[in-house]
Each structure stands twice: as C-alpha cells, then as structure tokens.
Coordinates of C-alpha atoms in Angstrom, one line a residue:
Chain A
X191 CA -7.8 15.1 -96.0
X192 CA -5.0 13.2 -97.5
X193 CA -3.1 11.3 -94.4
X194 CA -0.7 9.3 -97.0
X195 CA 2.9 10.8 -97.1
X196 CA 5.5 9.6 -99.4
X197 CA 8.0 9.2 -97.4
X198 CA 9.5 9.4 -93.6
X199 CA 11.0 13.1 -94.4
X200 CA 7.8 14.6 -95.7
X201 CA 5.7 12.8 -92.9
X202 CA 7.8 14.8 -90.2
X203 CA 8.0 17.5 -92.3
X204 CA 6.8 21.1 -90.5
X205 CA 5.8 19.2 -87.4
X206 CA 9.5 18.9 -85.4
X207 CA 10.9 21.3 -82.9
X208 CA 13.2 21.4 -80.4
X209 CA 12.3 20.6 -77.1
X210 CA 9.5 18.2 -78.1
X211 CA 8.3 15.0 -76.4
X212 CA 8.5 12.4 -78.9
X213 CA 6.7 9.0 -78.1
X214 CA 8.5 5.8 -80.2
X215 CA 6.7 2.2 -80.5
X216 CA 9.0 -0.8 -80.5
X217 CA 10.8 -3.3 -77.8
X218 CA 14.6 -3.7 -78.0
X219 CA 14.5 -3.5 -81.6
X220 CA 11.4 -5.5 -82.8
X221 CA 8.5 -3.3 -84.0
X222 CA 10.7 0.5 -83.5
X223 CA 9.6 2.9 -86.4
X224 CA 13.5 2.5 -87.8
X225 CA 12.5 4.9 -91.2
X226 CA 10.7 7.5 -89.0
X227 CA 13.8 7.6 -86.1
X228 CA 16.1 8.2 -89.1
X229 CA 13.6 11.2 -90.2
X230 CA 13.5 13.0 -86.7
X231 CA 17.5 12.2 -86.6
X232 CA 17.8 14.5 -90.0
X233 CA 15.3 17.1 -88.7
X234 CA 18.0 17.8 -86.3
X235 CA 15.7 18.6 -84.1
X236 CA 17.3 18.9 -80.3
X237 CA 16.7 18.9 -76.8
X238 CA 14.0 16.0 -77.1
X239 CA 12.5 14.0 -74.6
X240 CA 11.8 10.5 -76.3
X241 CA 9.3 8.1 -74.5
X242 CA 10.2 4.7 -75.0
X243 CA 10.5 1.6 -73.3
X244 CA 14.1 1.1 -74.8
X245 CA 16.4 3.4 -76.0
X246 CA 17.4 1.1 -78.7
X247 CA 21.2 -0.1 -79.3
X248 CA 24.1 1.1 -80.3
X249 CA 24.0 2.5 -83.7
X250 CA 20.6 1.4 -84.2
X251 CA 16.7 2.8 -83.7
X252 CA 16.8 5.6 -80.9
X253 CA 21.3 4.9 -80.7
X254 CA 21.5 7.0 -83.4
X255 CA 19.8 10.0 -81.5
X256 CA 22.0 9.3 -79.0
X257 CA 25.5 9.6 -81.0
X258 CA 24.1 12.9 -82.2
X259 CA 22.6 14.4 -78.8
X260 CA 19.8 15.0 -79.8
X261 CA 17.9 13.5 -77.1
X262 CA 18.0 15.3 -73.5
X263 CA 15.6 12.9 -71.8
X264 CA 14.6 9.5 -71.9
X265 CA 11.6 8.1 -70.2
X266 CA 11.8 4.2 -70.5
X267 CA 11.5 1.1 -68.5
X268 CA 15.0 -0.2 -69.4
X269 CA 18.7 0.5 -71.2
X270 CA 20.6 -2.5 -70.6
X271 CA 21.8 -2.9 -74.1
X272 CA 22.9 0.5 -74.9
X273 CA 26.2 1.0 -74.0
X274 CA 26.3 4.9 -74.6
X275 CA 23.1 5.6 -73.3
X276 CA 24.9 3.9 -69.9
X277 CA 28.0 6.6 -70.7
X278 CA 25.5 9.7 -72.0
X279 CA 23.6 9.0 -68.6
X280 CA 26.5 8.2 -66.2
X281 CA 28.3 11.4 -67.5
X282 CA 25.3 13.7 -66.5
X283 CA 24.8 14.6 -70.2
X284 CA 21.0 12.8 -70.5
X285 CA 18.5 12.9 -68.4
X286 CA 16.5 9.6 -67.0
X287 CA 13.3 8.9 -65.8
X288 CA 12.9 5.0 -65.0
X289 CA 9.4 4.3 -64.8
X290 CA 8.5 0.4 -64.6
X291 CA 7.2 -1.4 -67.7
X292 CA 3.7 -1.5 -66.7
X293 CA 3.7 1.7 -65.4
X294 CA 4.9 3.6 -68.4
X295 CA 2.3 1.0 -70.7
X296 CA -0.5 2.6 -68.8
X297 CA 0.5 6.3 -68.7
X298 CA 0.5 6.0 -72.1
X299 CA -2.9 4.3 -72.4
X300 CA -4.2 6.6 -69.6
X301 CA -2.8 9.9 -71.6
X302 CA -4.3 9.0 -74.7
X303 CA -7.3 8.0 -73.2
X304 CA -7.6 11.3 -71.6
X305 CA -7.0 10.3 -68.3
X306 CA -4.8 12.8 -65.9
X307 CA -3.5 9.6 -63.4
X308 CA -4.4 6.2 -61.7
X309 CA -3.2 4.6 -59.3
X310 CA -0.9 1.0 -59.2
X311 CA 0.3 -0.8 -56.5
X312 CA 3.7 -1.1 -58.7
X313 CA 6.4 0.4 -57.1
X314 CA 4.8 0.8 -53.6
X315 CA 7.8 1.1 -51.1
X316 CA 10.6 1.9 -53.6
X317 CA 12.2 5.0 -55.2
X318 CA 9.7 5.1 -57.7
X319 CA 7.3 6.3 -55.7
X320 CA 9.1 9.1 -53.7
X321 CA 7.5 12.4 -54.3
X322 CA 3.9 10.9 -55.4
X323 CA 0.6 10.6 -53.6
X324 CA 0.4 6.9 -51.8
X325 CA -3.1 6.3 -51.1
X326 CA -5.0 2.9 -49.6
X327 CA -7.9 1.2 -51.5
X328 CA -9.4 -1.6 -49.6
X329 CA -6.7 -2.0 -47.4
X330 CA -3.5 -2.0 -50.0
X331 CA -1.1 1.5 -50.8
X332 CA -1.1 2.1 -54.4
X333 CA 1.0 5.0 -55.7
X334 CA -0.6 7.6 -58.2
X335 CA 0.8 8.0 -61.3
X336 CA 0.6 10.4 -64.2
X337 CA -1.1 10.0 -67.6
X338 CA 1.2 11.2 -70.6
X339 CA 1.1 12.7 -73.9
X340 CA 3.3 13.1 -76.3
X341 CA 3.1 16.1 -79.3
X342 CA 4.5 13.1 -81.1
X343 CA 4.0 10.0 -81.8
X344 CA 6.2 7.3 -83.7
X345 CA 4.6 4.0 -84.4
X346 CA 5.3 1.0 -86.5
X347 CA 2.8 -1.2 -87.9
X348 CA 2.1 -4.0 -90.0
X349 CA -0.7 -3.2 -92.2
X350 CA -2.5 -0.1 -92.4
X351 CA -4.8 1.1 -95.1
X352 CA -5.1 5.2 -96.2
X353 CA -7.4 5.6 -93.2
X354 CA -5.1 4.8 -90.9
X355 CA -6.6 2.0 -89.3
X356 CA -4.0 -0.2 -88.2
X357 CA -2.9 -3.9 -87.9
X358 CA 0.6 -5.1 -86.4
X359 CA 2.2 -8.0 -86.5
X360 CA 3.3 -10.9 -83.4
X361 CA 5.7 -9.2 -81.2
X362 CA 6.0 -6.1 -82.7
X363 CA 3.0 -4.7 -81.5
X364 CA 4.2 -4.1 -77.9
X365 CA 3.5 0.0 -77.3
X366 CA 2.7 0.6 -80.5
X367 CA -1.0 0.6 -80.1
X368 CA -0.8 2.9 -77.1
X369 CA 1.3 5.1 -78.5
X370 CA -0.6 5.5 -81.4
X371 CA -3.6 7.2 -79.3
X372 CA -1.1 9.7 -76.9
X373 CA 0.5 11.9 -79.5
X374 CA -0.9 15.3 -80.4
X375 CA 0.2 14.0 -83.7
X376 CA 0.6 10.4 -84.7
X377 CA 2.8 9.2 -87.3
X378 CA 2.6 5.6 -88.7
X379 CA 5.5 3.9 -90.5
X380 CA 3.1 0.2 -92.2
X381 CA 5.2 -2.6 -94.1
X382 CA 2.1 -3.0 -96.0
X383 CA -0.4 0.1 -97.1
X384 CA -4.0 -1.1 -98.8
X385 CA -6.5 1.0 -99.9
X386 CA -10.3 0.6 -97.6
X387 CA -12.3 -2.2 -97.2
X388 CA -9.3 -4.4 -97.3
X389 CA -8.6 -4.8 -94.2
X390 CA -10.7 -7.1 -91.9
X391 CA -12.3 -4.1 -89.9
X392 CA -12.7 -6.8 -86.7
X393 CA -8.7 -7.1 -87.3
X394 CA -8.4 -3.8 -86.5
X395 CA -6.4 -2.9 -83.7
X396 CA -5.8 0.6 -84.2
X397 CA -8.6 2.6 -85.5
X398 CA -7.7 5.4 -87.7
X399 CA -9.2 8.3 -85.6
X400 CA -5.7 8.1 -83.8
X401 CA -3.7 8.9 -86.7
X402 CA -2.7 11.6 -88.7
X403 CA 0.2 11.2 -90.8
X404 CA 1.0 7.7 -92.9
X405 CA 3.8 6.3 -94.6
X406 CA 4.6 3.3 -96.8
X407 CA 7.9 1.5 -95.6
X408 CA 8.3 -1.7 -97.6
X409 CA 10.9 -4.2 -97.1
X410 CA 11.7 -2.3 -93.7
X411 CA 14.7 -3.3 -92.6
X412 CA 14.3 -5.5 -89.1
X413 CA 16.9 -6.3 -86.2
X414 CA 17.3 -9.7 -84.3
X415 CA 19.2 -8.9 -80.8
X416 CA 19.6 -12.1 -79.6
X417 CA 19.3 -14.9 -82.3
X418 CA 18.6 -18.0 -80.5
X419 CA 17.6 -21.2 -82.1
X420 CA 17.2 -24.4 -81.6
X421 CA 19.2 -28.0 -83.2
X422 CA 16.5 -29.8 -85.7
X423 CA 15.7 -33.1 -84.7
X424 CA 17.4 -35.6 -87.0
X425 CA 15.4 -38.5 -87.7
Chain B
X67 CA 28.1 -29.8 -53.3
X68 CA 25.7 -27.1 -53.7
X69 CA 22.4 -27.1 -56.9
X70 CA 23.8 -26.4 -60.8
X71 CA 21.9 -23.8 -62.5
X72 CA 20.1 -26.4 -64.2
X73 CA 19.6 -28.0 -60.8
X74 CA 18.1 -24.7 -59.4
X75 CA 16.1 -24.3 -62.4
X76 CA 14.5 -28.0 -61.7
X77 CA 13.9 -26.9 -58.4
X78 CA 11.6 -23.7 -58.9
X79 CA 9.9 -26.3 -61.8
X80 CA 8.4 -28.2 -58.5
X81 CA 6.4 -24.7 -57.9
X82 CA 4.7 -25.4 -61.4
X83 CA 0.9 -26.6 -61.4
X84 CA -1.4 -27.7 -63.9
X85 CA -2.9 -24.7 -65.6
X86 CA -0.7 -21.9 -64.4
X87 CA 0.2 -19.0 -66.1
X88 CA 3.7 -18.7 -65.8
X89 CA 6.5 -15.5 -66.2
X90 CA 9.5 -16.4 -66.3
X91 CA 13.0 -13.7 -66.2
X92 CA 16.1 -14.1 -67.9
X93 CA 18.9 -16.0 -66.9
X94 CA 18.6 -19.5 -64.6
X95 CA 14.8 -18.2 -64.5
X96 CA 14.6 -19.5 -68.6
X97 CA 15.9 -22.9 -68.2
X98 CA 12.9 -23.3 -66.1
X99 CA 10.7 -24.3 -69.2
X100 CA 12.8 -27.1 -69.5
X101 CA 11.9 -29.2 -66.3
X102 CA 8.1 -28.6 -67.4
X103 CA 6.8 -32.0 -66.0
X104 CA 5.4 -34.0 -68.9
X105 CA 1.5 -33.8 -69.0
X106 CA 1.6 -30.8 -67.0
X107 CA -0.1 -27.3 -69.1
X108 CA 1.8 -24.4 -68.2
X109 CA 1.2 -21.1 -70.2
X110 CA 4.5 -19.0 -70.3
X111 CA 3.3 -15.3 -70.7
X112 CA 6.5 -12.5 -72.2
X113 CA 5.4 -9.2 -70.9
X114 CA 6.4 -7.9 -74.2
X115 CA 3.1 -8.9 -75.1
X116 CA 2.9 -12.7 -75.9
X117 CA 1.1 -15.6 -74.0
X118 CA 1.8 -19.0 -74.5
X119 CA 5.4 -19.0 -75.6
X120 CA 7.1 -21.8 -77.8
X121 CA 10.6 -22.8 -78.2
X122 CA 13.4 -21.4 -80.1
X123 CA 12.9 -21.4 -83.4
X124 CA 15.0 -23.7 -86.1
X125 CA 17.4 -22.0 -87.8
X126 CA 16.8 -19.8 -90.7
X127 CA 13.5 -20.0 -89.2
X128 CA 13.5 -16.6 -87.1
X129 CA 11.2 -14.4 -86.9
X130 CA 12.3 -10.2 -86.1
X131 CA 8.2 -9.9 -85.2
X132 CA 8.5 -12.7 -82.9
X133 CA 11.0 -12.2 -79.6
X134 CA 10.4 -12.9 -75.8
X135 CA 11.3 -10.2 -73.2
X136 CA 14.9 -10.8 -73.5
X137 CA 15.0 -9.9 -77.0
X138 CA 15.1 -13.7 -77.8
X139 CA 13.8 -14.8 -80.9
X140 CA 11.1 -17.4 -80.4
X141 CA 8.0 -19.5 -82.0
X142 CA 5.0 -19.6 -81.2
X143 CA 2.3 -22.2 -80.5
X144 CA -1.6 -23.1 -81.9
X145 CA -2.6 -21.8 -78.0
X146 CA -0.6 -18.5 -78.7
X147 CA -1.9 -15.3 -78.4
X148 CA -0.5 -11.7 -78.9
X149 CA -1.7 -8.1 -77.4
X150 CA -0.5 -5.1 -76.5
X151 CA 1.9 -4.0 -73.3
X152 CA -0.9 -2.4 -71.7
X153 CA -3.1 -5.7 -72.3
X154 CA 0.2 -7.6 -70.9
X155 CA 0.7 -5.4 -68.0
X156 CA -3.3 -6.0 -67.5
X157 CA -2.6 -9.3 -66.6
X158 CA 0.4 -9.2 -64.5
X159 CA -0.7 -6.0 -62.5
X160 CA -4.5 -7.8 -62.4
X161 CA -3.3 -10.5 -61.0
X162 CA -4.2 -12.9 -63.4
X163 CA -0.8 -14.7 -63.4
X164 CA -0.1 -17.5 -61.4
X165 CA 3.7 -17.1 -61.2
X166 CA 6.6 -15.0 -61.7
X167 CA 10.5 -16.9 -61.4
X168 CA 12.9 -14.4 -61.4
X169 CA 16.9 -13.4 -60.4
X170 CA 18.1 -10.9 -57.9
X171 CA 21.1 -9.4 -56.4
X172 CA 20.0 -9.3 -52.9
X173 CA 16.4 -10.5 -50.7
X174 CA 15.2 -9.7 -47.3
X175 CA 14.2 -11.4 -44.7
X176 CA 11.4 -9.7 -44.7
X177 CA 10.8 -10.6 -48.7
X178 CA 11.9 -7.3 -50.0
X179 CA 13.6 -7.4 -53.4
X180 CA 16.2 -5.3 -55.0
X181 CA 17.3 -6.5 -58.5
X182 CA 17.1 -3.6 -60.9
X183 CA 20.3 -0.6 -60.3
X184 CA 23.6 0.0 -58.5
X185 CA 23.9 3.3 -57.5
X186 CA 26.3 5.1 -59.3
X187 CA 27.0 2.1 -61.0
X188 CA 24.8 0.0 -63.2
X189 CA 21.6 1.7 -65.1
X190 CA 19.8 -1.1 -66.7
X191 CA 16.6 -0.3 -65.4
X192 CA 13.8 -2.2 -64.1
X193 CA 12.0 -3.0 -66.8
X194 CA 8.9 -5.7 -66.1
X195 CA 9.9 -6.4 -62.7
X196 CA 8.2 -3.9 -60.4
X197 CA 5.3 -4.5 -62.1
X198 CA 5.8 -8.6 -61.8
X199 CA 6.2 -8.8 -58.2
X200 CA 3.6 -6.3 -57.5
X201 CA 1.1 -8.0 -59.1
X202 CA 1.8 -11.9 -59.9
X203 CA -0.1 -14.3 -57.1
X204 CA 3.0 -16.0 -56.3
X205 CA 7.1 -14.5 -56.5
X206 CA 10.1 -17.2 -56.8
X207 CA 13.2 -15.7 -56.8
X208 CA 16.4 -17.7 -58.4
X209 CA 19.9 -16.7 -57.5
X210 CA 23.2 -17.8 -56.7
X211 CA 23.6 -18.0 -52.8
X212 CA 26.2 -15.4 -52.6
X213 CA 27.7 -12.7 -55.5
X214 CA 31.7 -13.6 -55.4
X215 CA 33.3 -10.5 -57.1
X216 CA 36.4 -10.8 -59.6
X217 CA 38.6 -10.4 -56.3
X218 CA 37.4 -12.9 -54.7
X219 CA 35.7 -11.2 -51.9
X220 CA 31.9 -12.4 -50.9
X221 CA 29.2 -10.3 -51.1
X222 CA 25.9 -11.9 -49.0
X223 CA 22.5 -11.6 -51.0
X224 CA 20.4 -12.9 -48.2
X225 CA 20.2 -10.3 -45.9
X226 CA 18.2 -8.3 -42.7
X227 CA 17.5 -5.5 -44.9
X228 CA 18.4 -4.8 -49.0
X229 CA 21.0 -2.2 -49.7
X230 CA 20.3 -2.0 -52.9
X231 CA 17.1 0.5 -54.4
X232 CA 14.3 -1.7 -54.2
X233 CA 12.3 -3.6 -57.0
X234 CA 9.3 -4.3 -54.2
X235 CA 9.0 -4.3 -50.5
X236 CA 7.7 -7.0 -49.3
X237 CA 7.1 -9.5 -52.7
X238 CA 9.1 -12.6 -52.5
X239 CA 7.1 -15.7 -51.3
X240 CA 10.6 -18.7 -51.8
X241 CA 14.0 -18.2 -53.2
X242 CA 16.4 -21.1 -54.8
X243 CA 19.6 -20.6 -53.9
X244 CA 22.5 -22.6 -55.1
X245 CA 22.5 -23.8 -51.8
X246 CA 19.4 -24.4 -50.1
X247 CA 15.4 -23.2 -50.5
X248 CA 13.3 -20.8 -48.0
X249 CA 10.1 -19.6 -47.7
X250 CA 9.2 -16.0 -46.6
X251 CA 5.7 -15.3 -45.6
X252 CA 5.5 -11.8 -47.5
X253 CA 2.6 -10.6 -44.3
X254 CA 5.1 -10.6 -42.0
X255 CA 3.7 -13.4 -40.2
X256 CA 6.7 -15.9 -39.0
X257 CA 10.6 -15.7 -40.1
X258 CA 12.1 -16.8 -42.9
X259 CA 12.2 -20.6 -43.0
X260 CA 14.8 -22.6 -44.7
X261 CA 12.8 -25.9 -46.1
X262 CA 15.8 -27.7 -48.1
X263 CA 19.9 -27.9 -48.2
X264 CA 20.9 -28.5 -51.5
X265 CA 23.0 -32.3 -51.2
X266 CA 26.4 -31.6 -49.8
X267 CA 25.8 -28.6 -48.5
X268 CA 25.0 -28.3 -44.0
X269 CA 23.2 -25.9 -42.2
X270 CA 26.2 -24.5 -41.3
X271 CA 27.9 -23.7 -44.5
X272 CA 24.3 -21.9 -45.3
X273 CA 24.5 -19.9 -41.9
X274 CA 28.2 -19.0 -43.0
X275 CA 26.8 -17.3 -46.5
X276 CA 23.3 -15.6 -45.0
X277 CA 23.3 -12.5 -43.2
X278 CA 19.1 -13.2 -43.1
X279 CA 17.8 -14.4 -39.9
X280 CA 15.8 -17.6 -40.8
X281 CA 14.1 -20.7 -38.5
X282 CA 15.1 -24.3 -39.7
X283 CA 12.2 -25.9 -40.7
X284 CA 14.0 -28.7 -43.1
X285 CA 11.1 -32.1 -43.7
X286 CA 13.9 -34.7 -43.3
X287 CA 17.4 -34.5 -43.0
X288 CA 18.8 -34.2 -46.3

C-alpha cells in the first residue's frame, strides 16, 4: 500500500465531506499543516467542526476557513488573535466549545488511545465543568472528560519517511503527535520525505501505524506571530 | 508611589528557588525571567511544549519552529528539551512544576481566579491556564491593583467573590499588586493577609482600592 501522495489535493482527495470533524496540528501558527488547510479550504467542504487549539489568524492557517464559512464549530483552547473568529463567534454564526489546553491535549491522546474519558482536576469549580460527572479520588473533585476522535486528521511534521514514521521539529511539535493517532484517517504534510532506514528509528516520535496518507511539502512556507529579538552585545 | 511593572515583576522573582521549574504567563508575568537572581537555576517550562527556555533570539536569527506560549520567537539552551502538549500538560497537571506567575482581571478572597472571558464581551479563551492553576504546586498572580477603564471609572480586582467565569476556584496562593502583596491560604484556613505596601503607598489607600476582606499582617512598617 502506497501512503505517498503527490500533493495536498490528492492526499484529501475522496476523503472530505461536509459535516466532518477535522483535527489540525499546530500552535498559533508554528507547526499548522498550512498546504493541507489550503486543500480542505478547496474541497469546499462545509459545516466542519475543526479541533484545534488555535483557530489560526486572520488570513492565515484555519482564518482562511473562516473567511469562507466553512467551519461551523471550533473546539480549541484559545482565539485571541483572530479577529473574525471573535466577529464569526460574537455574531452567533460559529459555534465554540472552550476546552482548556491540557484538557483538549489529553482528549486527543485519550481518543486515539482508545480511551472513552478520564478524569482532571482542571476546571473543577468553573463553567467548564457544568453538565459533567464530578467525582472525588482520594479526597480531591476531578471532572470527567471525554476522549475524542476525529475522521480527520491534519498534521505537520518535520521528517517523515514513506512509512509514515514521523519526526518534528522544536516547537512545532505541540498537538501534532496526538493528533496524528485520533483521526480515522491521518494525513501528514513532512518538510522533508526519506525513503526507510533513514531515519533514526529511536528518533521516532510518531510511528507510522498512525498514518495513512503522506505528502512532501518542501520549502513550506512558515509564520512568525510575534518576532521578538534581542540587541547583540557589542564588544 | 505604588511598584512599576518591572518592580512587580522583581517582586514575584523573590518566590524563585534554586531548582524550580517555573511557568510563567504573558505580560508583567515575562519580565519575570529578568530578576532571575544570579547563581540561582530556574527552569522556565512553555506549555507549548518546551522546557528550559532561552532568551530572545538575535536578529535574523529566528526560528518559526521555535516560539514560547505567546507566540514569541525564542532560543533555546544546552539544558533544553522539547515534547508534545500532552507530555507538557503531563507535567503541569502532574504536578511536577514548582510555579506558575500569571495575570488576572479579578481574585478572591477566598483565592478563586477569573482571568480567561467577559461575557458577552471578550472570547479569548483560556488557553493553559485552567490547567496551570489546577495543577502547579504554587500560583502567583501579577496584576495591576485596580482595572481603570478609558472613562476613568475604577473597577476593583480584589474582591469577596469573582464576577467574572472562573479560571479555578480556589488556586491562588499570593498576588502582586501594584500596590501591596497578600497571601491567601487556598484551604480556606485564615483570611487573606496583606504582607507588604509597596513604598508610598498606606494601608489605607490599599483598603480604598480592595473590596477583599484581608488581616494586616505587614513584618515591619514599610
């Protein structure tokens, strides 16, 4: 079975519908599969519910859903920089479900683990936990959460090789690596794509049992939110 | 009259100890790796998935792979590592951090904490923070005393009860204010004490700006 696609298109290709829950890697905009975003924007698939801890910016990464509607529900941890998410949200037009960073890490572990729910003591006491089983261990409330799945999932990586094992890179692993094992189908975007045996197999972070659909992106275009830097030292 | 942000920032930096492992939010919480005090290891850990975080990077020298939970670029250092946010959230929720500095627009008496959405209003989300104060040993809150509005009207932040949706009922162990320091036992044992006046500033001017009931319990006068 070949998992190697030539390009973002074809790797989505007879997989989309509308009404899907789409899972997408990243943080802000460091490690978001940009090439496969673009792909599910031109399926024109609609009615989506995305799973991602941000719903990237304007114009950019999961923005672009946004400015075509093709996203009904979000499911992230936080939207600050997204102005029209704020407006699309606001407006009643999409649909929001907070869940805390941690929180939504582990559902997504949990789910692709095949593991129906746990329990955190995160969000104990607040809204989050209206509506959901509170239950004591050893003398502290922890509220139950929910494992999730997604029928896709959208993941950007490093290195990969034709197997699908996978490598990322610094920061831009993030949800990536969970990600990767929740969706029915998982679709990798690598920088870098080498055939077996070169890869370190201890390097390997994502083994490729997880994944089903592969695509070379090189020289991936890559977003800086907040470029901070500091004075050399002069000497 | 009344603590600078650096000033506050040098303040929660007394709460550092050799060896911690350290989150800190954005903002005033930041500036706290500044007033690390020299010889003293502290490990910052980005929930984003990076412990042991290094300065901003030179110019021309950053990295897109390599940001800090505000979307910061950053370098890293020989004692970094990197992992996933399920490893990251391992080790807040775990409790395997020593201490989380963070902001907020209004704290409890009782050490609840609401810093995440306005109703109606503001949807930024919580991101790490539910999570942080859930699960990190010890919580320092940072804020300005009071929120003044563009009006000028005065909003307290120290107050009986939050308002506000909560980030965590019952988390805060000290907050900084521009104005003076307290401690809050989060078990519900003993009020709110206020330890320190920032210079200038009298008990009365912070009994003016708190809604909060709190014992004095200042070491010297200031």
């Amino acid at each position: 079975m070949q998992k190697v696609y030539s390009d973002a298109t074809s790797a989505l290709a007879g997989l989309v519908k509308d009404g899907m829950t789409i899972m997408c890697g990243g943080f802000g905009l460091c490690g978001i599969p940009e090439a496969l975003i673009e792909a599910l924007k031109e399926s024109g698939a609609k009615n989506l519910t995305v799973v991602s801890n941000n719903a990237g910016v304007d114009g950019i990464g999961l923005g672009r859903l946004l400015e075509t509607k093709q996203i009904a529900k979000m499911i992230s941890s936080y939207v600050g920089e997204n102005k029209l998410f704020a407006q699309q949200y606001l407006s009643g037009e999409l649909q929001l479900e907070f869940n805390p960073q941690g929180t939504l890490a582990e559902r997504i572990r949990a789910g692709g683990a095949g593991i129906p729910a746990f329990f955190t003591k995160t969000g104990v006491g607040t809204l989050i936990a209206e509506g959901k089983e509170v239950r004591a261990f050893d003398g502290e409330e922890y509220v139950m959460e929910r494992g999730i799945v997604a029928d896709i999932s959208l993941v950007h990586a490093w290195k990969g090789d034709t197997e699908g094992n996978l490598i990322y890179r610094k920061t831009a692993r993030n949800f990536n690596p969970m990600m990767a094992t929740a969706g029915k189908v998982t679709i990798v975007e690598v920088e870098n794509l080498v055939e077996p045996g070169q890869l370190d197999p201890d390097a390997i972070i994502t083994p490729g049992v997880f994944v089903q659909r592969i695509v070379h992106v090189p020289n991936a275009t890559k977003h800086i939110e907040q470029r901070t830097t500091r004075k050399r030292e002069t000497a | 009259m009344a603590w600078t942000r650096d000033q506050m920032a040098a303040r929660a930096a007394q709460e550092l100890r050799d060896g911690f492992y350290v989150n800190l939010g954005i903002g005033i919480p930041t500036l706290v790796s500044n007033f690390i005090p020299p010889g003293m290891k502290v490990s910052l850990q980005s929930e984003n998935g990076m412990l042991g975080m290094g300065p901003f990077p030179y110019e021309g020298e950053e990295d897109p792979d390599l940001i800090n939970a505000g979307k910061q670029t950053i370098t890293e250092l020989p004692t970094t590592s990197y992992f996933s946010s399920a490893d990251s959230f391992a080790m807040i929720r775990g409790g395997h951090i020593d201490l989380s500095i963070l902001g907020a627009m209004q704290v409890a008496e009782n050490g609840d904490l609401a810093n995440w959405m306005i109703p109606g209003k503001m949807v930024k989300g919580m991101g790490g923070a539910m999570d942080l104060v859930a699960g990190v040993k010890k919580v320092v809150v940072v804020m300005d005393h009071v929120a003044k509005a563009k009006d000028g009207t005065i909003e307290k932040k120290l107050l009986r009860r939050c308002t506000l949706p909560l980030t965590g009922a019952r988390v805060v162990d000290m907050v900084i204010s521009d104005m003076a320091v307290f401690t809050i036992d989060k078990h519900g044992l003993g009020d709110m004490k206020l330890i320190e006046l920032a210079p200038g500033v009298t008990l009365e001017d912070v009994r003016a700006n708190t809604e909060a009931h709190f014992e004095v319990a200042l070491a010297k006068a200031a």
